[in-house]
CSV table of C-alpha atoms and ligand atoms in Angstrom, one decimal:
chain,number,residue,atom,x,y,z
A,1,MET,CA,0.0,0.0,0.0
A,2,LYS,CA,1.2,3.5,-0.8
A,3,VAL,CA,0.2,6.5,1.3
A,4,SER,CA,1.0,10.1,0.6
A,5,ILE,CA,0.8,12.8,3.2
A,6,ILE,CA,0.5,16.4,1.9
A,7,GLY,CA,1.9,18.8,4.5
A,8,ALA,CA,4.9,17.8,6.4
A,9,GLY,CA,4.3,20.0,9.4
A,10,ASN,CA,3.5,19.0,12.9
A,11,VAL,CA,0.5,16.8,12.1
A,12,GLY,CA,1.7,15.4,8.8
A,13,ALA,CA,5.2,14.5,9.9
A,14,THR,CA,4.0,13.0,13.2
A,15,ALA,CA,1.4,10.9,11.3
A,16,ALA,CA,4.2,9.8,8.9
A,17,MET,CA,6.3,8.7,11.9
A,18,LYS,CA,3.5,6.8,13.5
A,19,ILE,CA,2.3,5.1,10.3
A,20,ALA,CA,5.9,4.2,9.2
A,21,SER,CA,6.9,2.9,12.6
A,22,GLU,CA,3.9,0.5,12.6
A,23,GLY,CA,5.1,-0.9,9.3
A,24,PHE,CA,1.7,-1.6,7.7
A,25,VAL,CA,2.4,0.6,4.7
A,26,LYS,CA,4.9,-0.3,2.0
A,27,GLU,CA,5.6,3.2,0.7
A,28,LEU,CA,5.0,6.5,2.4
A,29,VAL,CA,5.6,9.9,0.7
A,30,LEU,CA,5.7,13.2,2.4
A,31,LEU,CA,5.1,16.4,0.3
A,32,ASP,CA,5.4,20.0,1.4
A,33,VAL,CA,5.9,23.4,-0.3
A,34,LYS,CA,8.8,24.4,2.1
A,35,GLU,CA,12.0,23.6,0.2
A,36,GLY,CA,13.7,20.5,1.6
A,37,VAL,CA,11.5,20.1,4.7
A,38,ALA,CA,9.6,17.0,3.5
A,39,GLU,CA,12.8,15.4,2.3
A,40,GLY,CA,14.5,16.1,5.6
A,41,LYS,CA,11.6,14.8,7.7
A,42,ALA,CA,11.3,11.7,5.6
A,43,MET,CA,15.0,11.0,6.0
A,44,ASP,CA,14.8,11.5,9.7
A,45,ILE,CA,11.9,9.1,9.9
A,46,ILE,CA,13.4,6.4,7.8
A,47,GLN,CA,16.6,6.6,9.8
A,48,SER,CA,14.6,6.0,13.0
A,49,LEU,CA,13.1,2.9,11.4
A,50,MET,CA,16.6,1.4,11.1
A,51,MET,CA,16.4,0.8,14.8
A,52,GLY,CA,13.2,-1.2,14.5
A,53,GLU,CA,11.5,-3.8,12.4
A,54,SER,CA,9.4,-1.6,10.0
A,55,GLU,CA,10.3,-1.9,6.3
A,56,THR,CA,8.2,1.1,5.2
A,57,ILE,CA,10.1,3.2,2.6
A,58,VAL,CA,9.6,6.9,3.5
A,59,THR,CA,10.5,9.6,1.0
A,60,GLY,CA,9.9,13.3,0.8
A,61,THR,CA,9.4,15.8,-2.0
A,62,THR,CA,9.1,19.6,-2.3
A,63,GLY,CA,5.9,20.0,-4.3
A,64,ASP,CA,6.5,17.2,-6.9
A,65,TYR,CA,3.2,15.4,-7.1
A,66,SER,CA,4.4,12.8,-9.5
A,67,LYS,CA,6.2,11.3,-6.5
A,68,THR,CA,2.7,10.6,-5.0
A,69,ALA,CA,1.5,8.8,-8.1
A,70,ASN,CA,-0.8,5.8,-7.6
A,71,SER,CA,-1.3,6.4,-3.9
A,72,ASP,CA,-4.0,4.3,-2.3
A,73,VAL,CA,-4.5,6.9,0.3
A,74,ILE,CA,-3.8,10.7,0.2
A,75,VAL,CA,-3.8,12.4,3.6
A,76,ILE,CA,-4.2,16.2,3.5
A,77,THR,CA,-2.7,18.1,6.4
A,78,SER,CA,-1.4,21.1,4.5
A,79,GLY,CA,-2.3,24.6,5.5
A,80,VAL,CA,-2.3,26.8,8.5
A,81,PRO,CA,-3.1,25.7,12.0
A,82,ARG,CA,-5.0,27.9,14.5
A,83,LYS,CA,-3.2,30.1,17.0
A,84,PRO,CA,-4.5,30.7,20.5
A,85,GLY,CA,-7.9,32.5,20.5
A,86,MET,CA,-8.7,31.5,17.0
A,87,THR,CA,-11.5,29.2,15.9
A,88,ARG,CA,-11.0,26.5,13.3
A,89,GLU,CA,-13.6,28.2,11.1
A,90,GLU,CA,-11.4,31.3,10.8
A,91,LEU,CA,-8.9,29.3,8.7
A,92,VAL,CA,-11.4,28.8,5.8
A,93,GLY,CA,-10.0,31.6,3.6
A,94,VAL,CA,-6.4,30.6,3.6
A,95,ASN,CA,-6.8,26.9,3.8
A,96,SER,CA,-9.3,26.6,1.0
A,97,LYS,CA,-6.7,28.2,-1.3
A,98,VAL,CA,-4.2,25.7,-0.2
A,99,MET,CA,-6.7,22.9,-0.7
A,100,THR,CA,-7.4,23.9,-4.3
A,101,MET,CA,-3.6,23.7,-5.1
A,102,VAL,CA,-3.3,20.4,-3.3
A,103,LEU,CA,-6.3,18.8,-5.1
A,104,ASP,CA,-5.1,19.9,-8.5
A,105,GLY,CA,-1.8,18.1,-7.8
A,106,ALA,CA,-2.9,15.1,-5.9
A,107,THR,CA,-5.9,14.1,-8.0
A,108,LYS,CA,-3.9,14.3,-11.2
A,109,TYR,CA,-1.6,11.4,-10.1
A,110,SER,CA,-4.0,9.5,-7.7
A,111,PRO,CA,-7.5,10.0,-9.0
A,112,ASP,CA,-8.8,6.8,-7.4
A,113,ALA,CA,-7.2,7.2,-4.0
A,114,ILE,CA,-9.1,7.5,-0.7
A,115,TYR,CA,-8.7,11.0,0.6
A,116,VAL,CA,-8.3,11.6,4.3
A,117,VAL,CA,-8.9,15.3,5.1
A,118,VAL,CA,-7.4,16.8,8.2
A,119,SER,CA,-6.8,20.5,7.4
A,120,ASN,CA,-9.2,22.9,9.2
A,121,PRO,CA,-12.0,23.8,9.1
A,122,MET,CA,-12.1,20.1,8.5
A,123,ASP,CA,-15.8,19.6,7.6
A,124,THR,CA,-15.6,22.4,5.0
A,125,MET,CA,-12.3,21.1,3.6
A,126,THR,CA,-13.8,17.6,3.3
A,127,GLN,CA,-16.7,19.2,1.5
A,128,MET,CA,-14.2,20.8,-0.9
A,129,VAL,CA,-12.7,17.4,-1.7
A,130,VAL,CA,-16.2,15.9,-2.3
A,131,ASN,CA,-17.1,18.9,-4.6
A,132,TYR,CA,-13.8,18.3,-6.5
A,133,LEU,CA,-14.2,14.5,-6.9
A,134,GLY,CA,-18.0,14.6,-7.4
A,135,VAL,CA,-20.6,13.3,-4.9
A,136,GLU,CA,-20.6,10.0,-6.7
A,137,ASN,CA,-17.1,9.5,-5.2
A,138,ALA,CA,-18.1,10.8,-1.7
A,139,ASN,CA,-17.4,7.4,-0.1
A,140,ARG,CA,-13.7,7.8,-0.9
A,141,VAL,CA,-13.6,11.1,1.1
A,142,ILE,CA,-13.1,10.8,4.9
A,143,GLY,CA,-12.7,13.8,7.2
A,144,MET,CA,-10.6,13.0,10.3
A,145,GLY,CA,-11.7,15.0,13.3
A,146,GLY,CA,-14.4,12.9,15.0
A,147,ALA,CA,-11.9,10.2,15.9
A,148,LEU,CA,-9.8,12.8,17.7
A,149,ASP,CA,-12.7,14.4,19.4
A,150,SER,CA,-13.9,11.0,20.5
A,151,ALA,CA,-10.5,10.2,22.0
A,152,ARG,CA,-10.6,13.5,23.8
A,153,PHE,CA,-14.1,12.7,25.1
A,154,LYS,CA,-12.8,9.3,26.4
A,155,TYR,CA,-9.8,11.0,28.0
A,156,ASN,CA,-12.0,13.5,29.9
A,157,ILE,CA,-14.2,10.6,31.1
A,158,PHE,CA,-11.2,8.5,32.0
A,159,MET,CA,-9.6,11.3,34.1
A,160,LYS,CA,-12.7,11.9,36.1
A,161,VAL,CA,-13.9,8.4,36.7
A,162,ARG,CA,-10.4,7.1,37.6
A,163,GLU,CA,-10.3,9.6,40.5
A,164,ASN,CA,-12.5,7.1,42.5
A,165,ASN,CA,-12.1,3.9,40.5
A,166,TYR,CA,-9.4,1.7,39.2
A,167,LEU,CA,-9.9,1.9,35.5
A,168,LYS,CA,-8.2,1.4,32.1
A,169,PRO,CA,-9.1,3.3,29.0
A,170,HIS,CA,-10.6,0.2,27.3
A,171,ASN,CA,-13.1,-0.2,30.1
A,172,ILE,CA,-14.8,2.9,28.6
A,173,ARG,CA,-16.7,2.2,25.5
A,174,ASP,CA,-18.9,4.0,22.9
A,175,CYS,CA,-17.4,7.5,23.3
A,176,TRP,CA,-18.8,8.9,20.1
A,177,VAL,CA,-18.5,12.6,19.1
A,178,ILE,CA,-20.7,13.4,16.1
A,179,GLY,CA,-21.6,16.8,14.5
A,180,GLY,CA,-19.1,19.4,13.3
A,181,HIS,CA,-15.4,19.4,14.2
A,182,GLY,CA,-15.7,22.8,15.9
A,183,ASP,CA,-15.7,24.1,19.5
A,184,THR,CA,-19.4,24.8,19.4
A,185,THR,CA,-20.6,22.2,16.8
A,186,MET,CA,-19.3,18.9,18.1
A,187,ILE,CA,-21.8,16.6,20.0
A,188,PRO,CA,-20.3,14.2,22.6
A,189,MET,CA,-23.1,11.6,22.9
A,190,THR,CA,-22.9,11.0,26.7
A,191,ASN,CA,-25.9,8.7,26.8
A,192,LYS,CA,-24.1,6.1,24.7
A,193,VAL,CA,-21.0,5.8,26.9
A,194,THR,CA,-20.6,2.8,29.1
A,195,VAL,CA,-18.0,2.3,31.9
A,196,LEU,CA,-17.4,-1.3,32.7
A,197,GLY,CA,-20.7,-2.0,30.9
A,198,LYS,CA,-22.7,0.5,33.0
A,199,PRO,CA,-24.0,4.0,32.0
A,200,LEU,CA,-21.9,7.0,32.6
A,201,THR,CA,-24.5,8.3,35.1
A,202,ASP,CA,-23.5,5.4,37.4
A,203,TYR,CA,-20.1,7.0,37.8
A,204,LEU,CA,-20.5,10.7,37.3
A,205,THR,CA,-23.0,13.4,38.5
A,206,LYS,CA,-24.9,15.5,35.9
A,207,GLU,CA,-22.5,18.4,36.8
A,208,GLU,CA,-19.5,16.2,36.2
A,209,ILE,CA,-20.9,15.0,32.9
A,210,ASP,CA,-21.5,18.6,31.8
A,211,GLU,CA,-17.8,19.4,32.7
A,212,VAL,CA,-16.7,16.4,30.5
A,213,VAL,CA,-18.7,17.7,27.6
A,214,GLU,CA,-17.4,21.2,27.9
A,215,ALA,CA,-13.8,20.0,28.3
A,216,THR,CA,-14.2,17.9,25.2
A,217,MET,CA,-15.6,20.6,23.1
A,218,LYS,CA,-12.9,23.0,24.2
A,219,GLY,CA,-10.2,20.3,24.0
A,220,GLY,CA,-8.5,21.6,20.9
A,221,ALA,CA,-8.6,25.2,22.1
A,222,THR,CA,-7.1,24.2,25.5
A,223,LEU,CA,-4.1,22.6,23.8
A,224,THR,CA,-3.7,25.4,21.4
A,225,LYS,CA,-3.5,27.9,24.3
A,226,MET,CA,-0.9,25.7,26.0
A,227,LEU,CA,1.2,24.9,22.9
A,228,GLY,CA,0.9,28.2,21.0
A,229,THR,CA,-0.3,26.2,18.0
A,230,SER,CA,-2.7,23.3,17.5
A,231,ALA,CA,-1.9,19.8,18.9
A,232,TRP,CA,-0.4,17.1,16.7
A,233,GLU,CA,0.2,13.8,18.6
A,234,ALA,CA,-3.5,12.8,19.1
A,235,PRO,CA,-4.5,14.2,15.7
A,236,ALA,CA,-1.7,12.1,14.1
A,237,GLN,CA,-2.9,9.1,15.9
A,238,GLY,CA,-6.4,9.7,14.5
A,239,ILE,CA,-4.9,9.7,11.0
A,240,THR,CA,-3.0,6.5,11.8
A,241,GLU,CA,-6.1,4.7,13.0
A,242,THR,CA,-8.0,5.8,10.0
A,243,VAL,CA,-5.3,4.7,7.5
A,244,LYS,CA,-5.0,1.4,9.4
A,245,ALA,CA,-8.7,0.8,9.1
A,246,ILE,CA,-8.4,1.3,5.3
A,247,ALA,CA,-5.2,-0.7,5.0
A,248,TRP,CA,-6.4,-3.7,7.0
A,249,ASN,CA,-10.0,-3.4,5.6
A,250,GLU,CA,-11.2,-3.5,9.1
A,251,ASN,CA,-14.8,-2.2,8.7
A,252,GLU,CA,-14.0,-0.3,11.8
A,253,ASP,CA,-16.7,1.9,13.3
A,254,MET,CA,-15.3,5.4,13.7
A,255,CYS,CA,-16.5,9.0,13.9
A,256,ALA,CA,-15.6,10.8,10.7
A,257,SER,CA,-16.9,13.7,8.6
A,258,VAL,CA,-18.7,12.2,5.6
A,259,TYR,CA,-21.1,13.5,2.9
A,260,HIS,CA,-24.8,13.4,3.9
A,261,PRO,CA,-26.9,13.7,0.8
A,262,GLU,CA,-29.9,14.7,2.8
A,263,TYR,CA,-28.1,17.8,3.9
A,264,GLY,CA,-25.8,18.3,0.9
A,265,LEU,CA,-22.7,18.6,3.1
A,266,CYS,CA,-20.1,16.7,5.2
A,267,ILE,CA,-20.6,16.4,8.9
A,268,GLY,CA,-19.3,14.0,11.6
A,269,ASP,CA,-21.1,10.7,12.1
A,270,ILE,CA,-20.4,7.1,12.9
A,271,VAL,CA,-19.3,5.2,9.8
A,272,SER,CA,-17.6,2.0,9.0
A,273,ILE,CA,-14.1,2.4,7.4
A,274,SER,CA,-12.5,-0.2,5.1
A,275,LYS,CA,-10.4,-0.4,1.9
A,276,GLU,CA,-13.3,1.0,-0.1
A,277,GLY,CA,-13.6,4.1,2.1
A,278,TRP,CA,-16.5,4.6,4.4
A,279,GLU,CA,-20.0,3.0,4.6
A,280,GLY,CA,-22.9,4.1,6.7
A,281,PRO,CA,-23.7,6.1,8.6
A,282,ILE,CA,-24.8,3.9,11.4
A,283,ASP,CA,-28.6,3.5,11.9
A,284,ILE,CA,-30.1,7.0,12.2
A,285,ASP,CA,-32.0,5.9,15.3
A,286,TYR,CA,-28.7,5.6,17.1
A,287,ILE,CA,-28.3,9.4,17.1
A,288,ALA,CA,-32.0,10.2,17.4
A,289,ASP,CA,-31.6,11.8,20.9
A,290,TYR,CA,-29.2,14.2,19.4
A,291,ILE,CA,-30.9,15.0,16.1
A,292,GLY,CA,-31.8,18.6,17.1
A,293,LYS,CA,-28.2,19.4,17.9
A,294,PHE,CA,-27.0,17.6,14.8
A,295,GLU,CA,-29.2,19.8,12.6
A,296,GLU,CA,-27.9,22.9,14.4
A,297,SER,CA,-24.5,21.7,13.6
A,298,VAL,CA,-25.4,21.1,9.9
A,299,GLU,CA,-26.5,24.8,9.7
A,300,ALA,CA,-23.3,26.0,11.3
A,301,ILE,CA,-21.2,24.0,8.8
A,302,ARG,CA,-23.4,25.3,6.0
A,303,LYS,CA,-22.5,28.9,6.9
A,304,VAL,CA,-18.8,28.1,6.9
A,305,ASN,CA,-19.2,26.3,3.6
A,306,ALA,CA,-20.8,29.4,2.1
A,307,ALA,CA,-17.4,31.2,2.5
A,308,LEU,CA,-15.9,28.9,-0.1
B,1,NAD,P1,1.9,23.1,10.4
B,1,NAD,O1,2.0,24.5,10.1
B,1,NAD,O2,2.8,22.5,11.4
B,1,NAD,O3,2.0,22.3,9.0
B,1,NAD,C1,1.3,22.6,7.9
B,1,NAD,C2,2.2,22.3,6.7
B,1,NAD,O4,1.5,22.5,5.5
B,1,NAD,C3,3.5,23.2,6.7
B,1,NAD,O5,4.7,22.5,6.7
B,1,NAD,C4,3.3,24.0,5.4
B,1,NAD,O6,4.5,24.3,4.7
B,1,NAD,C5,2.4,23.0,4.6
B,1,NAD,N1,1.8,23.6,3.4
B,1,NAD,C6,1.3,24.9,3.3
B,1,NAD,N2,0.8,25.1,2.1
B,1,NAD,C7,1.0,24.0,1.4
B,1,NAD,C8,0.7,23.5,0.1
B,1,NAD,N3,0.1,24.3,-0.8
B,1,NAD,N4,1.1,22.3,-0.3
B,1,NAD,C9,1.7,21.5,0.6
B,1,NAD,N5,2.0,21.8,1.8
B,1,NAD,C10,1.6,23.0,2.2
B,1,NAD,O7,0.4,22.8,10.9
B,1,NAD,P2,-0.2,21.5,11.6
B,1,NAD,O8,-0.2,21.7,13.0
B,1,NAD,O9,0.5,20.3,11.0
B,1,NAD,O10,-1.7,21.5,11.1
B,1,NAD,C11,-2.0,21.3,9.8
B,1,NAD,C12,-3.5,21.4,9.6
B,1,NAD,O11,-4.2,20.4,10.3
B,1,NAD,C13,-4.1,22.8,10.1
B,1,NAD,O12,-5.1,23.2,9.2
B,1,NAD,C14,-4.7,22.4,11.4
B,1,NAD,O13,-5.7,23.3,11.8
B,1,NAD,C15,-5.2,21.0,11.1
B,1,NAD,N6,-5.5,20.1,12.2
B,1,NAD,C16,-6.6,19.3,12.1
B,1,NAD,C17,-6.9,18.4,13.1
B,1,NAD,C18,-8.1,17.5,13.0
B,1,NAD,O14,-8.4,16.8,13.9
B,1,NAD,N7,-8.8,17.6,11.8
B,1,NAD,C19,-6.1,18.4,14.2
B,1,NAD,C20,-5.0,19.2,14.3
B,1,NAD,C21,-4.7,20.1,13.3
């Protein structure tokens, strides 16, 4: 399998390192516009592999899309990250221009690839890829953001519940965050979560659950304030898990931003990811309790999309 990652910045290069070190990809290409950066990061990564078992060949290129030819998966992380105090939505102007350049280059050489979109505002950037490839190819376009938000949701539950209980992360299940990948548009579905098979309300008070939801929704902003730029380790893990679900044809249920024909846009939902892309979403009744919030989120994304 060949994977190309566009954008060799914090998120792209970290995802490259994680994917390459797991060794499930034969060839990995990093591409960036900054002269020599992708080549340097690729060299650094492949040198680190010499100390392990992975046989992934990692190369880098400054803007030469022919090096990405025949990729099975193209991951798009290029563009500008937010700074403290910014929303993801404020990046739409600059990142949509980057996205157009990237799509012109990447689709020319890998028209049949699965596209994993990471750049923000992610739902809108995912929509751009769907618009570019055509809705008939929407199942090959996966926005990565819900996987990260779901991990942050799980983290916030884990940290609170383990104050009074001995607990491991895998004891917490069904931490789904649907809706938009934005501070006000994401929807952590608290009533689906189980802790050791029991509902979250058996472990946390309503106030504590509200705190978990708020911390999850502000999760990216909290890290951006601490780091001075947006986070990259957990986002890169979200990319890795998505690419792995494709590579291993796992039919893995994950939160991802996907095209909803009934709304005419991409929004986060629970879908099954495999080598064909995504299938689903999961039974609409599963999110029935949250449909009002989901539709508010749809309208918020629609407004950002209007800026394209
Ligand atoms: P970064 O600044 O570290 O890296 C971005 C890279 O993109 C830079 O190296 C830059 O040179 C490159 N780039 C810019 N224009 C390009 C072009 N036309 N072609 C190729 N490469 C180009 O930023 P980062 O922290 O890696 O974040 C990247 C993007 O991912 C941002 O938009 C950020 O908001 C987003 N992000 C999304 C999630 C998510 O969950 N979806 C999580 C974290 C970050």
